[in-house]
PDB file of C-alpha atoms in Angstrom:
ATOM      1  CA  MET A   4      99.870 178.723 264.175  1.00  0.00           C
ATOM      2  CA  ILE A   5      98.038 180.387 267.061  1.00  0.00           C
ATOM      3  CA  LEU A   6      94.747 182.231 266.634  1.00  0.00           C
ATOM      4  CA  PRO A   7      94.284 183.766 270.090  1.00  0.00           C
ATOM      5  CA  ASP A   8      91.306 186.044 269.554  1.00  0.00           C
ATOM      6  CA  CYS A   9      88.523 184.886 267.263  1.00  0.00           C
ATOM      7  CA  THR A  10      84.799 184.709 267.786  1.00  0.00           C
ATOM      8  CA  ARG A  11      83.794 182.368 264.949  1.00  0.00           C
ATOM      9  CA  LEU A  12      85.561 179.835 262.803  1.00  0.00           C
ATOM     10  CA  ARG A  13      83.389 177.712 260.536  1.00  0.00           C
ATOM     11  CA  ARG A  14      86.050 175.499 258.961  1.00  0.00           C
ATOM     12  CA  LEU A  15      89.200 174.048 260.384  1.00  0.00           C
ATOM     13  CA  ARG A  16      91.627 172.729 257.754  1.00  0.00           C
ATOM     14  CA  PRO A  17      95.152 173.448 258.911  1.00  0.00           C
ATOM     15  CA  ARG A  18      98.258 171.963 257.326  1.00  0.00           C
ATOM     16  CA  LEU A  19     100.425 172.482 260.383  1.00  0.00           C
ATOM     17  CA  ASP A  20     102.104 170.641 263.234  1.00  0.00           C
ATOM     18  CA  TYR A  21     101.044 173.021 266.004  1.00  0.00           C
ATOM     19  CA  PHE A  22      97.630 174.676 266.007  1.00  0.00           C
ATOM     20  CA  SER A  23      96.084 176.568 268.905  1.00  0.00           C
ATOM     21  CA  ILE A  24      92.811 178.400 268.672  1.00  0.00           C
ATOM     22  CA  GLY A  25      90.613 180.164 271.141  1.00  0.00           C
ATOM     23  CA  ASN A  26      89.519 183.477 272.433  1.00  0.00           C
ATOM     24  CA  ASN A  27      91.709 185.283 274.934  1.00  0.00           C
ATOM     25  CA  VAL A  28      89.329 188.206 275.396  1.00  0.00           C
ATOM     26  CA  TRP A  29      85.891 186.588 275.297  1.00  0.00           C
ATOM     27  CA  SER A  30      85.471 182.865 275.739  1.00  0.00           C
ATOM     28  CA  ASN A  31      82.499 182.624 273.367  1.00  0.00           C
ATOM     29  CA  MET A  32      84.294 181.284 270.297  1.00  0.00           C
ATOM     30  CA  GLU A  33      82.513 178.389 268.583  1.00  0.00           C
ATOM     31  CA  ILE A  34      83.470 175.985 265.824  1.00  0.00           C
ATOM     32  CA  ASP A  35      81.337 173.366 264.142  1.00  0.00           C
ATOM     33  CA  SER A  36      83.575 170.335 264.552  1.00  0.00           C
ATOM     34  CA  LEU A  37      87.065 169.063 265.293  1.00  0.00           C
ATOM     35  CA  ASP A  38      86.695 166.439 262.577  1.00  0.00           C
ATOM     36  CA  PRO A  39      88.765 168.404 260.003  1.00  0.00           C
ATOM     37  CA  LEU A  40      91.764 167.827 262.288  1.00  0.00           C
ATOM     38  CA  THR A  41      91.532 164.116 261.506  1.00  0.00           C
ATOM     39  CA  ARG A  42      92.611 164.963 257.955  1.00  0.00           C
ATOM     40  CA  SER A  43      95.449 167.290 258.944  1.00  0.00           C
ATOM     41  CA  SER A  44      99.079 166.984 259.979  1.00  0.00           C
ATOM     42  CA  VAL A  45      98.485 168.685 263.349  1.00  0.00           C
ATOM     43  CA  THR A  46     100.231 166.873 266.225  1.00  0.00           C
ATOM     44  CA  HIS A  47      99.705 169.525 268.938  1.00  0.00           C
ATOM     45  CA  PHE A  48      96.278 171.127 269.297  1.00  0.00           C
ATOM     46  CA  GLY A  49      95.070 173.718 271.776  1.00  0.00           C
ATOM     47  CA  TRP A  50      91.403 174.727 272.105  1.00  0.00           C
ATOM     48  CA  TRP A  51      90.381 177.628 274.358  1.00  0.00           C
ATOM     49  CA  GLY A  52      86.999 178.555 272.936  1.00  0.00           C
ATOM     50  CA  GLU A  53      83.501 178.070 274.257  1.00  0.00           C
ATOM     51  CA  LYS A  54      81.915 175.331 272.207  1.00  0.00           C
ATOM     52  CA  ILE A  55      82.429 172.591 269.656  1.00  0.00           C
ATOM     53  CA  ARG A  56      78.941 172.397 268.164  1.00  0.00           C
ATOM     54  CA  ASP A  57      78.913 168.667 267.406  1.00  0.00           C
ATOM     55  CA  SER A  58      80.510 167.891 270.843  1.00  0.00           C
ATOM     56  CA  ASP A  59      82.613 165.153 269.226  1.00  0.00           C
ATOM     57  CA  TYR A  60      85.991 165.254 270.918  1.00  0.00           C
ATOM     58  CA  LEU A  61      86.585 161.541 270.407  1.00  0.00           C
ATOM     59  CA  CYS A  62      87.128 162.101 266.671  1.00  0.00           C
ATOM     60  CA  LEU A  63      90.598 163.315 267.707  1.00  0.00           C
ATOM     61  CA  ALA A  64      91.505 159.659 268.270  1.00  0.00           C
ATOM     62  CA  ASP A  65      91.567 159.358 264.469  1.00  0.00           C
ATOM     63  CA  SER A  66      94.008 162.260 264.105  1.00  0.00           C
ATOM     64  CA  HIS A  67      97.787 162.646 264.391  1.00  0.00           C
ATOM     65  CA  ILE A  68      97.389 164.638 267.626  1.00  0.00           C
ATOM     66  CA  ARG A  69      99.716 163.573 270.425  1.00  0.00           C
ATOM     67  CA  GLU A  70      99.604 166.724 272.560  1.00  0.00           C
ATOM     68  CA  LEU A  71      96.276 168.262 273.521  1.00  0.00           C
ATOM     69  CA  ASP A  72      95.678 171.409 275.539  1.00  0.00           C
ATOM     70  CA  MET A  73      92.145 172.381 276.481  1.00  0.00           C
ATOM     71  CA  SER A  74      90.099 173.113 279.548  1.00  0.00           C
ATOM     72  CA  ILE A  75      89.030 170.063 281.539  1.00  0.00           C
ATOM     73  CA  GLU A  76      86.029 171.935 282.928  1.00  0.00           C
ATOM     74  CA  ARG A  77      84.064 171.220 279.724  1.00  0.00           C
ATOM     75  CA  PHE A  78      84.223 167.440 280.355  1.00  0.00           C
ATOM     76  CA  LYS A  79      82.580 165.127 282.839  1.00  0.00           C
ATOM     77  CA  LEU A  80      85.160 162.861 284.470  1.00  0.00           C
ATOM     78  CA  ASP A  81      84.184 159.810 282.410  1.00  0.00           C
ATOM     79  CA  GLU A  82      84.239 161.841 279.158  1.00  0.00           C
ATOM     80  CA  LEU A  83      87.733 163.116 279.896  1.00  0.00           C
ATOM     81  CA  ALA A  84      88.945 159.624 280.803  1.00  0.00           C
ATOM     82  CA  ARG A  85      87.504 158.203 277.559  1.00  0.00           C
ATOM     83  CA  LEU A  86      89.196 160.929 275.484  1.00  0.00           C
ATOM     84  CA  VAL A  87      92.573 160.421 277.156  1.00  0.00           C
ATOM     85  CA  ALA A  88      92.282 156.640 276.818  1.00  0.00           C
ATOM     86  CA  SER A  89      91.412 156.885 273.124  1.00  0.00           C
ATOM     87  CA  ILE A  90      94.663 158.620 272.092  1.00  0.00           C
ATOM     88  CA  PRO A  91      97.756 156.489 272.798  1.00  0.00           C
ATOM     89  CA  ASP A  92     100.690 158.312 274.416  1.00  0.00           C
ATOM     90  CA  LEU A  93      98.716 161.560 274.723  1.00  0.00           C
ATOM     91  CA  THR A  94     100.425 164.456 276.514  1.00  0.00           C
ATOM     92  CA  GLY A  95      99.343 167.985 277.352  1.00  0.00           C
ATOM     93  CA  LYS A  96      97.196 169.809 279.868  1.00  0.00           C
ATOM     94  CA  ILE A  97      94.183 167.633 279.096  1.00  0.00           C
ATOM     95  CA  THR A  98      95.813 164.588 280.719  1.00  0.00           C
ATOM     96  CA  GLN A  99      95.637 166.076 284.232  1.00  0.00           C
ATOM     97  CA  PRO A 100      92.022 165.932 285.468  1.00  0.00           C
ATOM     98  CA  TYR A 101      92.317 168.985 287.725  1.00  0.00           C
ATOM     99  CA  ARG A 102      93.819 172.465 287.769  1.00  0.00           C
ATOM    100  CA  GLU A 103      95.124 174.408 290.730  1.00  0.00           C
ATOM    101  CA  PHE A 104      94.424 178.077 291.213  1.00  0.00           C
ATOM    102  CA  THR A 105      95.133 180.385 294.125  1.00  0.00           C
ATOM    103  CA  ILE A 106      93.158 183.442 295.173  1.00  0.00           C
ATOM    104  CA  MET A 107      93.465 185.983 297.951  1.00  0.00           C
ATOM    105  CA  GLU A 108      90.433 186.050 300.252  1.00  0.00           C
ATOM    106  CA  GLU A 109      90.383 188.399 303.212  1.00  0.00           C
ATOM    107  CA  GLY A 110      94.173 188.640 303.173  1.00  0.00           C
ATOM    108  CA  GLU A 111      94.712 184.871 303.034  1.00  0.00           C
ATOM    109  CA  LYS A 112      95.772 182.762 300.083  1.00  0.00           C
ATOM    110  CA  THR A 113      93.528 179.816 299.295  1.00  0.00           C
ATOM    111  CA  THR A 114      94.449 177.240 296.675  1.00  0.00           C
ATOM    112  CA  TYR A 115      91.659 175.338 294.976  1.00  0.00           C
ATOM    113  CA  TYR A 116      91.535 172.290 292.746  1.00  0.00           C
ATOM    114  CA  LEU A 117      89.248 172.852 289.756  1.00  0.00           C
ATOM    115  CA  LEU A 118      87.747 169.547 288.672  1.00  0.00           C
ATOM    116  CA  CYS A 119      85.772 168.265 285.702  1.00  0.00           C
ATOM    117  CA  LYS A 120      82.251 169.431 284.892  1.00  0.00           C
ATOM    118  CA  GLY A 121      79.709 168.416 287.509  1.00  0.00           C
ATOM    119  CA  LYS A 122      82.289 168.224 290.301  1.00  0.00           C
ATOM    120  CA  ARG A 123      82.730 170.944 292.866  1.00  0.00           C
ATOM    121  CA  ARG A 124      86.080 172.564 293.473  1.00  0.00           C
ATOM    122  CA  LEU A 125      88.178 171.289 296.354  1.00  0.00           C
ATOM    123  CA  VAL A 126      90.354 173.203 298.793  1.00  0.00           C
ATOM    124  CA  LYS A 127      94.030 172.237 298.791  1.00  0.00           C
ATOM    125  CA  GLY A 128      95.132 171.017 302.205  1.00  0.00           C
ATOM    126  CA  LYS A 129      91.554 170.479 303.348  1.00  0.00           C
ATOM    127  CA  ASP A 130      90.142 168.193 300.652  1.00  0.00           C
ATOM    128  CA  ASP A 131      93.279 166.265 299.682  1.00  0.00           C
ATOM    129  CA  ASP A 132      91.661 162.905 300.526  1.00  0.00           C
ATOM    130  CA  LYS A 133      88.752 163.749 298.203  1.00  0.00           C
ATOM    131  CA  LEU A 134      91.226 164.697 295.462  1.00  0.00           C
ATOM    132  CA  LYS A 135      93.037 161.393 295.948  1.00  0.00           C
ATOM    133  CA  LYS A 136      89.773 159.450 295.486  1.00  0.00           C
ATOM    134  CA  TYR A 137      88.862 161.592 292.459  1.00  0.00           C
ATOM    135  CA  LEU A 138      92.257 160.804 290.875  1.00  0.00           C
ATOM    136  CA  GLU A 139      91.875 157.093 291.646  1.00  0.00           C
ATOM    137  CA  ASP A 140      88.443 157.130 289.962  1.00  0.00           C
ATOM    138  CA  TYR A 141      89.935 158.919 286.948  1.00  0.00           C
ATOM    139  CA  ASP A 142      92.852 156.463 286.637  1.00  0.00           C
ATOM    140  CA  ARG A 143      90.455 153.508 286.955  1.00  0.00           C
ATOM    141  CA  LEU A 144      88.234 154.924 284.182  1.00  0.00           C
ATOM    142  CA  VAL A 145      91.191 155.584 281.857  1.00  0.00           C
ATOM    143  CA  GLU A 146      92.397 151.995 282.290  1.00  0.00           C
ATOM    144  CA  GLU A 147      88.872 150.638 281.797  1.00  0.00           C
ATOM    145  CA  TYR A 148      88.435 152.603 278.543  1.00  0.00           C
ATOM    146  CA  LYS A 149      91.872 151.552 277.301  1.00  0.00           C
ATOM    147  CA  LYS A 150      90.856 147.908 277.796  1.00  0.00           C
ATOM    148  CA  GLU A 151      87.580 148.518 275.943  1.00  0.00           C
ATOM    149  CA  ARG A 152      89.532 150.038 273.069  1.00  0.00           C
ATOM    150  CA  LEU A 153      91.905 147.060 272.948  1.00  0.00           C
ATOM    151  CA  ILE A 154      89.002 144.616 272.872  1.00  0.00           C
ATOM    152  CA  PHE A 155      87.352 146.645 270.084  1.00  0.00           C
ATOM    153  CA  PHE A 156      90.514 146.599 267.941  1.00  0.00           C
ATOM    154  CA  GLU A 157      91.156 142.918 268.595  1.00  0.00           C
ATOM    155  CA  LYS A 158      87.694 142.087 267.194  1.00  0.00           C
ATOM    156  CA  ASP A 159      88.441 143.891 263.912  1.00  0.00           C
TER     157      ASP A 159
END
């Protein structure tokens, strides 16, 4: 099920495998929580709205979701790394901590890397070393959070 153009959704209780929700016209869609997904059969979730009111993305670790598509720009790098580390074998757009986009400026194409919240965009070809360090930091954080998760589960 895809709901491409909504402005408000108060409850989220799908009984589906694939569920994508967002707002293609205006990006101001809000929902209260992603927690209802933890009690659903959804394995692929896409979120393209503005805000999750309780800001709890980590609850998705307790769901059946294995493919997650949402904008990385809403996360700080460490938040994104923690989310990705908390869901084993996660796939989807969320697992890549940058997006490329190209624009025409004064007759020339420029490709940028959009990064997580709080990071400035980088210019492809000019800032590739900075992107490499950013990706190394991201990979290090994901591995660190995976180890934390293992230690937590071993204690239980």
